[in-house]
Amino acid sequence: MMAQQPAHSIIAELEEAVRDGSSAKRIKTLRRVTDLFLHDGERLSDEQVKVFDDVLCLLITRVESRAKAELSKRLAPIDYAPFEVIQHLAKDDKIEVAGEVLAHSSRVSTETLVEVASTKGQDHLLAISGRANIPEEVTDVIVDRGEVRVIRRLANNAGARFSEAGYSGIVAHAESDDQLVEILGLRIDLPTKFLRELLHRAKDAVRARLLSIAPPALQEEIREVLDEIAREEPAVRRSFGIAEQLVKLMKELNELDDAAVFQFAEAGKFDEVIVAIALLNDVEPEMIARLMEGHRSDLILIPCRAARLNWPTVETILSNRPAAQPISAQTMEQAQRDFRRLSIETAQRTVRFWQLHNRIEKPAEGRTAAS
């Protein structure tokens, strides 16, 4: 009962502060309520904590951001902090208010994290990316929406958990980010198939640095993957001349659409499929060819989604592409789920990353050849 009294004794002061009080009076009352809670909070029952929750929620809607930021900083480390207050602070548009609880409070619900990650800006995503534990539902959203600094911080967080789609997306980000390749390559929870894709596209210098900084257990795995890649025969370069002429003409006549790509794939005309997807994405056919001839079917989903192809067309491409192992029904079902989950905006942004990477690499290759 001793712990209950302070909460009730302050109600009159609270009502006066809310009804007639100045900003300074409300802030003073907010601090007093917070002090009382921090002093007695561990000994309070759930019902008593609810009293503080209601009081604080009422006050923080009527004080300025500076006071809410102070409250956020005080409550963020507290495992017994009032639940609703924490959700309210976490959803604040201002990062100086939301940042502390997003980064440190164990009381922020997964639902709130998903909502904030889906609707707020990059500073909010950056704060969430530093949390001690981040569930897959949240990392999926961050991988989809995050910019470079956010993605790097998330990849560097050992407490972040990723779904298959999340791993696929964050590896796709690494196409144009050597630092991200190194960060991901050092994650002990990165599945081998994603490590293989990461190293397959990494520059030799990045591979060497990753080997030099990896702990012994990871070094062994990285060497094994690199040995596998070295044993692979390089893809045969083909001329897309005739196919390119045909598909370009179709584009000029406004006949290059999902139906046309479906017909090419169904007929096994994969030069035409490659050129069509390349033209729809405004990239070089060689880039699409590397994806089409690679061992991973999930990466093919990205330029297909960016080109606004429909699932039946994509399914036909995956089923009929040459020099590929047959896809199991389970893998195809997962591909369909990933395809429908992948936003067109994210797919187009990823393709632009890849395109920029190609443009950077080609002049470097030219200088090497010239020298």
Short mmCIF file of C-alpha atoms in Angstrom, two decimals:
data_model
loop_
_atom_site.label_atom_id
_atom_site.label_comp_id
_atom_site.label_asym_id
_atom_site.label_seq_id
_atom_site.Cartn_x
_atom_site.Cartn_y
_atom_site.Cartn_z
CA MET A 1 0.00 0.00 0.00
CA MET A 2 2.90 2.36 0.64
CA ALA A 3 3.92 2.14 -3.02
CA GLN A 4 0.36 2.82 -4.17
CA GLN A 5 -0.12 6.09 -2.28
CA PRO A 6 2.25 8.34 -4.30
CA ALA A 7 0.43 7.53 -7.54
CA HIS A 8 -2.95 8.54 -6.08
CA SER A 9 -1.62 11.56 -4.21
CA ILE A 10 -0.40 13.15 -7.42
CA ILE A 11 -3.68 12.85 -9.34
CA ALA A 12 -4.95 16.24 -8.17
CA GLU A 13 -1.69 17.88 -9.22
CA LEU A 14 -1.92 16.09 -12.57
CA GLU A 15 -5.48 17.27 -13.24
CA GLU A 16 -4.51 20.84 -12.43
CA ALA A 17 -1.42 20.66 -14.66
CA VAL A 18 -3.40 19.28 -17.61
CA ARG A 19 -6.38 21.63 -17.18
CA ASP A 20 -4.85 24.94 -16.19
CA GLY A 21 -1.11 24.48 -15.99
CA SER A 22 1.55 26.18 -18.05
CA SER A 23 4.04 24.23 -20.14
CA ALA A 24 6.58 24.53 -17.32
CA LYS A 25 4.00 23.19 -14.81
CA ARG A 26 3.22 20.19 -17.01
CA ILE A 27 6.90 19.38 -17.47
CA LYS A 28 7.47 19.64 -13.72
CA THR A 29 4.55 17.28 -13.08
CA LEU A 30 5.83 14.87 -15.73
CA ARG A 31 9.21 14.73 -14.00
CA ARG A 32 7.60 14.17 -10.60
CA VAL A 33 5.49 11.30 -11.89
CA THR A 34 8.52 9.78 -13.61
CA ASP A 35 10.62 10.13 -10.45
CA LEU A 36 7.94 8.35 -8.43
CA PHE A 37 7.67 5.56 -10.92
CA LEU A 38 11.43 5.02 -11.17
CA HIS A 39 11.66 4.97 -7.38
CA ASP A 40 8.83 2.48 -6.78
CA GLY A 41 8.31 0.84 -10.17
CA GLU A 42 9.93 -2.50 -9.44
CA ARG A 43 7.62 -3.02 -6.43
CA LEU A 44 4.38 -1.99 -8.13
CA SER A 45 1.66 -4.41 -9.18
CA ASP A 46 0.43 -4.50 -12.77
CA GLU A 47 -2.61 -2.47 -11.75
CA GLN A 48 -0.46 0.20 -10.14
CA VAL A 49 1.86 0.35 -13.16
CA LYS A 50 -1.27 0.91 -15.26
CA VAL A 51 -2.03 4.00 -13.16
CA PHE A 52 1.39 5.45 -14.02
CA ASP A 53 0.91 4.42 -17.65
CA ASP A 54 -2.38 6.35 -17.86
CA VAL A 55 -0.94 9.38 -16.08
CA LEU A 56 2.17 9.58 -18.25
CA CYS A 57 0.21 9.00 -21.50
CA LEU A 58 -2.05 11.91 -20.56
CA LEU A 59 0.87 14.19 -19.79
CA ILE A 60 3.09 13.46 -22.80
CA THR A 61 0.36 14.50 -25.22
CA ARG A 62 0.53 17.97 -23.68
CA VAL A 63 4.26 18.65 -23.39
CA GLU A 64 6.81 19.68 -25.95
CA SER A 65 9.27 17.33 -27.67
CA ARG A 66 12.18 18.27 -25.41
CA ALA A 67 10.34 16.94 -22.35
CA LYS A 68 9.27 13.78 -24.20
CA ALA A 69 12.86 13.21 -25.29
CA GLU A 70 13.97 13.45 -21.65
CA LEU A 71 11.28 10.94 -20.63
CA SER A 72 12.32 8.59 -23.45
CA LYS A 73 15.91 8.65 -22.25
CA ARG A 74 14.91 7.91 -18.64
CA LEU A 75 12.49 5.07 -19.43
CA ALA A 76 14.36 3.36 -22.27
CA PRO A 77 16.69 1.26 -20.05
CA ILE A 78 13.86 0.19 -17.69
CA ASP A 79 12.53 -3.34 -18.28
CA TYR A 80 9.37 -2.60 -16.29
CA ALA A 81 8.60 0.72 -18.04
CA PRO A 82 4.89 1.46 -18.64
CA PHE A 83 3.96 -0.32 -21.85
CA GLU A 84 1.65 2.18 -23.56
CA VAL A 85 3.95 5.12 -22.84
CA ILE A 86 6.83 3.29 -24.53
CA GLN A 87 4.71 2.55 -27.63
CA HIS A 88 3.65 6.20 -27.78
CA LEU A 89 7.23 7.45 -27.54
CA ALA A 90 8.48 4.90 -30.10
CA LYS A 91 5.94 6.12 -32.68
CA ASP A 92 6.85 9.80 -32.32
CA ASP A 93 7.84 11.45 -35.61
CA LYS A 94 10.82 13.16 -33.99
CA ILE A 95 13.88 10.91 -33.70
CA GLU A 96 15.08 12.76 -30.59
CA VAL A 97 11.93 11.44 -28.86
CA ALA A 98 11.66 8.00 -30.44
CA GLY A 99 15.34 7.15 -30.82
CA GLU A 100 16.19 6.04 -27.28
CA VAL A 101 13.27 3.66 -26.87
CA LEU A 102 13.58 2.30 -30.40
CA ALA A 103 17.24 1.51 -29.83
CA HIS A 104 17.18 0.33 -26.21
CA SER A 105 13.75 -0.37 -24.70
CA SER A 106 12.81 -4.02 -24.22
CA ARG A 107 9.18 -2.91 -23.87
CA VAL A 108 8.66 -1.90 -27.51
CA SER A 109 6.43 -4.52 -29.09
CA THR A 110 7.26 -6.26 -32.38
CA GLU A 111 4.06 -4.80 -33.82
CA THR A 112 5.20 -1.27 -32.95
CA LEU A 113 8.65 -1.90 -34.44
CA VAL A 114 7.11 -3.16 -37.68
CA GLU A 115 4.78 -0.14 -37.83
CA VAL A 116 7.59 2.34 -37.20
CA ALA A 117 9.95 0.62 -39.64
CA SER A 118 7.21 0.67 -42.30
CA THR A 119 6.21 4.31 -41.92
CA LYS A 120 9.00 6.44 -40.46
CA GLY A 121 12.25 7.77 -41.91
CA GLN A 122 15.80 6.51 -42.11
CA ASP A 123 16.81 7.84 -38.67
CA HIS A 124 14.11 5.70 -37.06
CA LEU A 125 15.26 2.68 -39.09
CA LEU A 126 18.85 3.34 -37.99
CA ALA A 127 17.80 3.37 -34.32
CA ILE A 128 15.90 0.09 -34.67
CA SER A 129 18.86 -1.48 -36.49
CA GLY A 130 20.97 -1.12 -33.36
CA ARG A 131 18.61 -3.00 -31.00
CA ALA A 132 19.99 -5.93 -29.04
CA ASN A 133 17.43 -8.29 -30.60
CA ILE A 134 15.53 -7.74 -33.85
CA PRO A 135 13.02 -10.36 -35.06
CA GLU A 136 12.66 -11.40 -38.70
CA GLU A 137 9.39 -9.51 -39.18
CA VAL A 138 11.24 -6.27 -38.46
CA THR A 139 14.44 -6.96 -40.42
CA ASP A 140 12.33 -7.84 -43.48
CA VAL A 141 10.92 -4.31 -43.47
CA ILE A 142 14.29 -2.66 -42.83
CA VAL A 143 15.97 -4.59 -45.66
CA ASP A 144 13.16 -3.46 -47.96
CA ARG A 145 13.27 0.24 -46.99
CA GLY A 146 16.71 0.92 -45.55
CA GLU A 147 19.43 3.02 -47.15
CA VAL A 148 23.16 2.22 -47.04
CA ARG A 149 23.96 3.33 -43.47
CA VAL A 150 20.90 1.51 -42.13
CA ILE A 151 21.63 -1.71 -44.02
CA ARG A 152 25.26 -1.74 -42.86
CA ARG A 153 24.28 -1.25 -39.23
CA LEU A 154 21.66 -3.97 -39.47
CA ALA A 155 24.12 -6.39 -41.10
CA ASN A 156 26.65 -5.63 -38.36
CA ASN A 157 24.15 -6.44 -35.60
CA ALA A 158 24.63 -10.00 -34.35
CA GLY A 159 21.24 -9.80 -32.64
CA ALA A 160 19.37 -9.26 -35.90
CA ARG A 161 17.54 -12.31 -37.25
CA PHE A 162 16.78 -12.70 -40.96
CA SER A 163 14.26 -14.69 -42.97
CA GLU A 164 15.21 -16.28 -46.30
CA ALA A 165 13.77 -13.25 -48.08
CA GLY A 166 15.68 -10.96 -45.72
CA TYR A 167 19.00 -12.67 -46.40
CA SER A 168 18.33 -12.58 -50.13
CA GLY A 169 17.51 -8.88 -50.00
CA ILE A 170 20.48 -7.84 -47.92
CA VAL A 171 22.87 -9.85 -50.11
CA ALA A 172 21.37 -8.02 -53.10
CA HIS A 173 22.26 -4.71 -51.41
CA ALA A 174 25.88 -5.93 -51.21
CA GLU A 175 26.12 -5.96 -55.02
CA SER A 176 27.29 -2.35 -54.95
CA ASP A 177 28.76 -2.12 -51.45
CA ASP A 178 32.14 -3.72 -50.74
CA GLN A 179 31.94 -2.79 -47.05
CA LEU A 180 28.63 -4.60 -46.76
CA VAL A 181 30.19 -7.69 -48.38
CA GLU A 182 32.78 -7.75 -45.60
CA ILE A 183 30.19 -7.23 -42.87
CA LEU A 184 27.93 -9.99 -44.18
CA GLY A 185 30.84 -12.34 -44.83
CA LEU A 186 31.72 -12.20 -41.14
CA ARG A 187 28.24 -13.16 -39.93
CA ILE A 188 28.42 -16.69 -38.53
CA ASP A 189 24.69 -17.16 -39.15
CA LEU A 190 24.85 -16.37 -42.88
CA PRO A 191 23.69 -19.55 -44.66
CA THR A 192 26.26 -21.08 -47.01
CA LYS A 193 24.15 -20.51 -50.12
CA PHE A 194 24.06 -16.77 -49.41
CA LEU A 195 27.78 -16.69 -48.58
CA ARG A 196 28.41 -18.35 -51.91
CA GLU A 197 26.39 -15.73 -53.78
CA LEU A 198 28.09 -12.96 -51.84
CA LEU A 199 31.59 -14.22 -52.73
CA HIS A 200 30.64 -15.12 -56.29
CA ARG A 201 30.13 -11.45 -57.14
CA ALA A 202 32.75 -9.92 -54.82
CA LYS A 203 35.94 -8.35 -56.15
CA ASP A 204 39.18 -10.26 -55.61
CA ALA A 205 40.44 -7.54 -53.26
CA VAL A 206 37.30 -7.82 -51.13
CA ARG A 207 37.60 -11.61 -51.02
CA ALA A 208 41.23 -11.33 -49.90
CA ARG A 209 40.43 -8.81 -47.18
CA LEU A 210 37.54 -10.92 -45.93
CA LEU A 211 39.84 -13.92 -45.66
CA SER A 212 42.42 -11.89 -43.77
CA ILE A 213 40.00 -10.56 -41.12
CA ALA A 214 37.76 -13.62 -40.69
CA PRO A 215 38.24 -15.86 -37.63
CA PRO A 216 39.75 -19.31 -38.36
CA ALA A 217 36.43 -21.21 -38.49
CA LEU A 218 34.96 -18.75 -40.97
CA GLN A 219 38.20 -18.62 -42.99
CA GLU A 220 37.89 -22.33 -43.66
CA GLU A 221 34.30 -21.99 -44.85
CA ILE A 222 35.17 -18.99 -47.04
CA ARG A 223 38.08 -20.87 -48.63
CA GLU A 224 35.85 -23.86 -49.37
CA VAL A 225 33.27 -21.61 -51.07
CA LEU A 226 35.96 -19.78 -53.05
CA ASP A 227 37.41 -23.11 -54.19
CA GLU A 228 33.98 -24.16 -55.44
CA ILE A 229 33.60 -20.91 -57.33
CA ALA A 230 37.07 -21.30 -58.88
CA ARG A 231 36.19 -24.78 -60.14
CA GLU A 232 33.13 -23.56 -61.95
CA GLU A 233 33.45 -23.08 -65.67
CA PRO A 234 32.94 -19.46 -66.68
CA ALA A 235 29.69 -18.78 -68.49
CA VAL A 236 30.04 -18.83 -72.26
CA ARG A 237 29.61 -15.35 -73.68
CA ARG A 238 27.06 -15.24 -76.45
CA SER A 239 26.08 -12.75 -79.08
CA PHE A 240 22.61 -11.35 -78.58
CA GLY A 241 22.65 -9.66 -81.99
CA ILE A 242 19.61 -11.21 -83.70
CA ALA A 243 17.58 -11.50 -80.52
CA GLU A 244 18.44 -7.93 -79.59
CA GLN A 245 17.32 -6.60 -82.99
CA LEU A 246 13.99 -8.46 -82.73
CA VAL A 247 13.23 -7.41 -79.17
CA LYS A 248 14.23 -3.78 -79.76
CA LEU A 249 11.87 -3.67 -82.73
CA MET A 250 9.09 -5.09 -80.57
CA LYS A 251 9.74 -2.39 -78.01
CA GLU A 252 9.58 0.33 -80.66
CA LEU A 253 6.22 -1.09 -81.77
CA ASN A 254 4.99 -1.20 -78.14
CA GLU A 255 4.73 -5.00 -78.35
CA LEU A 256 7.25 -5.78 -75.64
CA ASP A 257 5.14 -6.73 -72.63
CA ASP A 258 4.51 -9.55 -70.17
CA ALA A 259 2.71 -11.64 -72.81
CA ALA A 260 5.67 -11.41 -75.19
CA VAL A 261 8.16 -12.48 -72.51
CA PHE A 262 5.87 -15.38 -71.55
CA GLN A 263 5.82 -16.61 -75.16
CA PHE A 264 9.61 -16.40 -75.42
CA ALA A 265 10.05 -18.36 -72.17
CA GLU A 266 7.48 -20.99 -73.09
CA ALA A 267 9.23 -21.51 -76.44
CA GLY A 268 12.64 -21.78 -74.77
CA LYS A 269 13.92 -18.63 -76.54
CA PHE A 270 16.09 -17.48 -73.67
CA ASP A 271 18.26 -15.07 -75.63
CA GLU A 272 15.05 -13.19 -76.30
CA VAL A 273 13.95 -13.53 -72.66
CA ILE A 274 17.30 -12.13 -71.48
CA VAL A 275 17.26 -9.20 -73.90
CA ALA A 276 13.59 -8.45 -73.15
CA ILE A 277 14.15 -8.29 -69.38
CA ALA A 278 17.28 -6.21 -69.96
CA LEU A 279 15.43 -3.69 -72.16
CA LEU A 280 12.52 -3.46 -69.71
CA ASN A 281 15.04 -2.65 -66.97
CA ASP A 282 17.32 -0.50 -69.18
CA VAL A 283 20.40 -2.60 -68.40
CA GLU A 284 22.90 -4.61 -70.43
CA PRO A 285 21.82 -8.14 -71.48
CA GLU A 286 25.06 -9.57 -70.03
CA MET A 287 23.92 -8.60 -66.54
CA ILE A 288 20.61 -10.46 -66.91
CA ALA A 289 22.42 -13.39 -68.54
CA ARG A 290 24.64 -13.80 -65.47
CA LEU A 291 21.55 -14.04 -63.29
CA MET A 292 19.76 -16.39 -65.67
CA GLU A 293 22.75 -18.73 -65.87
CA GLY A 294 23.58 -18.57 -62.17
CA HIS A 295 22.79 -21.24 -59.62
CA ARG A 296 20.31 -19.12 -57.64
CA SER A 297 16.78 -18.80 -58.90
CA ASP A 298 15.72 -16.22 -56.30
CA LEU A 299 17.90 -13.46 -57.74
CA ILE A 300 16.08 -13.79 -61.07
CA LEU A 301 12.94 -12.64 -59.28
CA ILE A 302 14.38 -9.14 -58.80
CA PRO A 303 14.72 -7.93 -62.44
CA CYS A 304 11.49 -9.77 -63.32
CA ARG A 305 9.62 -7.89 -60.60
CA ALA A 306 11.30 -4.62 -61.60
CA ALA A 307 10.12 -5.22 -65.19
CA ARG A 308 6.54 -5.69 -63.88
CA LEU A 309 6.26 -9.24 -65.17
CA ASN A 310 3.44 -11.38 -63.83
CA TRP A 311 4.01 -14.54 -61.78
CA PRO A 312 2.94 -17.04 -64.53
CA THR A 313 5.64 -15.57 -66.77
CA VAL A 314 8.25 -15.71 -64.02
CA GLU A 315 7.25 -19.28 -63.17
CA THR A 316 7.70 -20.26 -66.83
CA ILE A 317 11.14 -18.62 -66.89
CA LEU A 318 12.24 -20.47 -63.74
CA SER A 319 10.88 -23.79 -65.00
CA ASN A 320 12.39 -23.62 -68.49
CA ARG A 321 15.68 -21.77 -68.12
CA PRO A 322 18.59 -23.73 -69.65
CA ALA A 323 21.51 -25.26 -67.74
CA ALA A 324 19.59 -25.17 -64.46
CA GLN A 325 18.63 -27.92 -62.06
CA PRO A 326 14.87 -28.62 -62.04
CA ILE A 327 13.08 -26.58 -59.40
CA SER A 328 11.14 -28.53 -56.78
CA ALA A 329 7.51 -27.69 -56.05
CA GLN A 330 8.50 -26.46 -52.59
CA THR A 331 11.16 -24.13 -53.99
CA MET A 332 8.71 -22.81 -56.58
CA GLU A 333 6.13 -22.10 -53.88
CA GLN A 334 8.73 -20.20 -51.88
CA ALA A 335 9.75 -18.29 -55.02
CA GLN A 336 6.12 -17.30 -55.58
CA ARG A 337 5.79 -16.06 -51.99
CA ASP A 338 9.05 -14.09 -52.27
CA PHE A 339 8.00 -12.64 -55.63
CA ARG A 340 4.65 -11.42 -54.32
CA ARG A 341 6.30 -10.03 -51.21
CA LEU A 342 8.98 -8.14 -53.15
CA SER A 343 7.85 -4.60 -53.93
CA ILE A 344 8.40 -3.20 -57.42
CA GLU A 345 10.15 -0.17 -55.89
CA THR A 346 12.66 -2.34 -54.01
CA ALA A 347 13.29 -4.50 -57.08
CA GLN A 348 13.90 -1.45 -59.27
CA ARG A 349 16.20 0.07 -56.67
CA THR A 350 18.21 -3.15 -56.46
CA VAL A 351 18.56 -3.33 -60.24
CA ARG A 352 19.83 0.25 -60.21
CA PHE A 353 22.42 -0.77 -57.58
CA TRP A 354 23.58 -3.58 -59.84
CA GLN A 355 23.68 -1.31 -62.86
CA LEU A 356 25.80 1.26 -61.03
CA HIS A 357 28.12 -1.51 -59.88
CA ASN A 358 28.60 -2.60 -63.51
CA ARG A 359 29.36 0.94 -64.62
CA ILE A 360 31.97 1.34 -61.93
CA GLU A 361 33.60 -1.99 -62.66
CA LYS A 362 33.84 -1.69 -66.46
CA PRO A 363 36.17 1.35 -66.59
CA ALA A 364 38.38 -0.31 -63.98
CA GLU A 365 38.58 -3.43 -66.15
CA GLY A 366 39.39 -1.28 -69.15
CA ARG A 367 42.27 0.43 -67.36
CA THR A 368 43.65 -2.94 -66.29
CA ALA A 369 43.54 -4.21 -69.83
CA ALA A 370 45.19 -1.08 -71.14
CA SER A 371 47.99 -1.30 -68.64
#
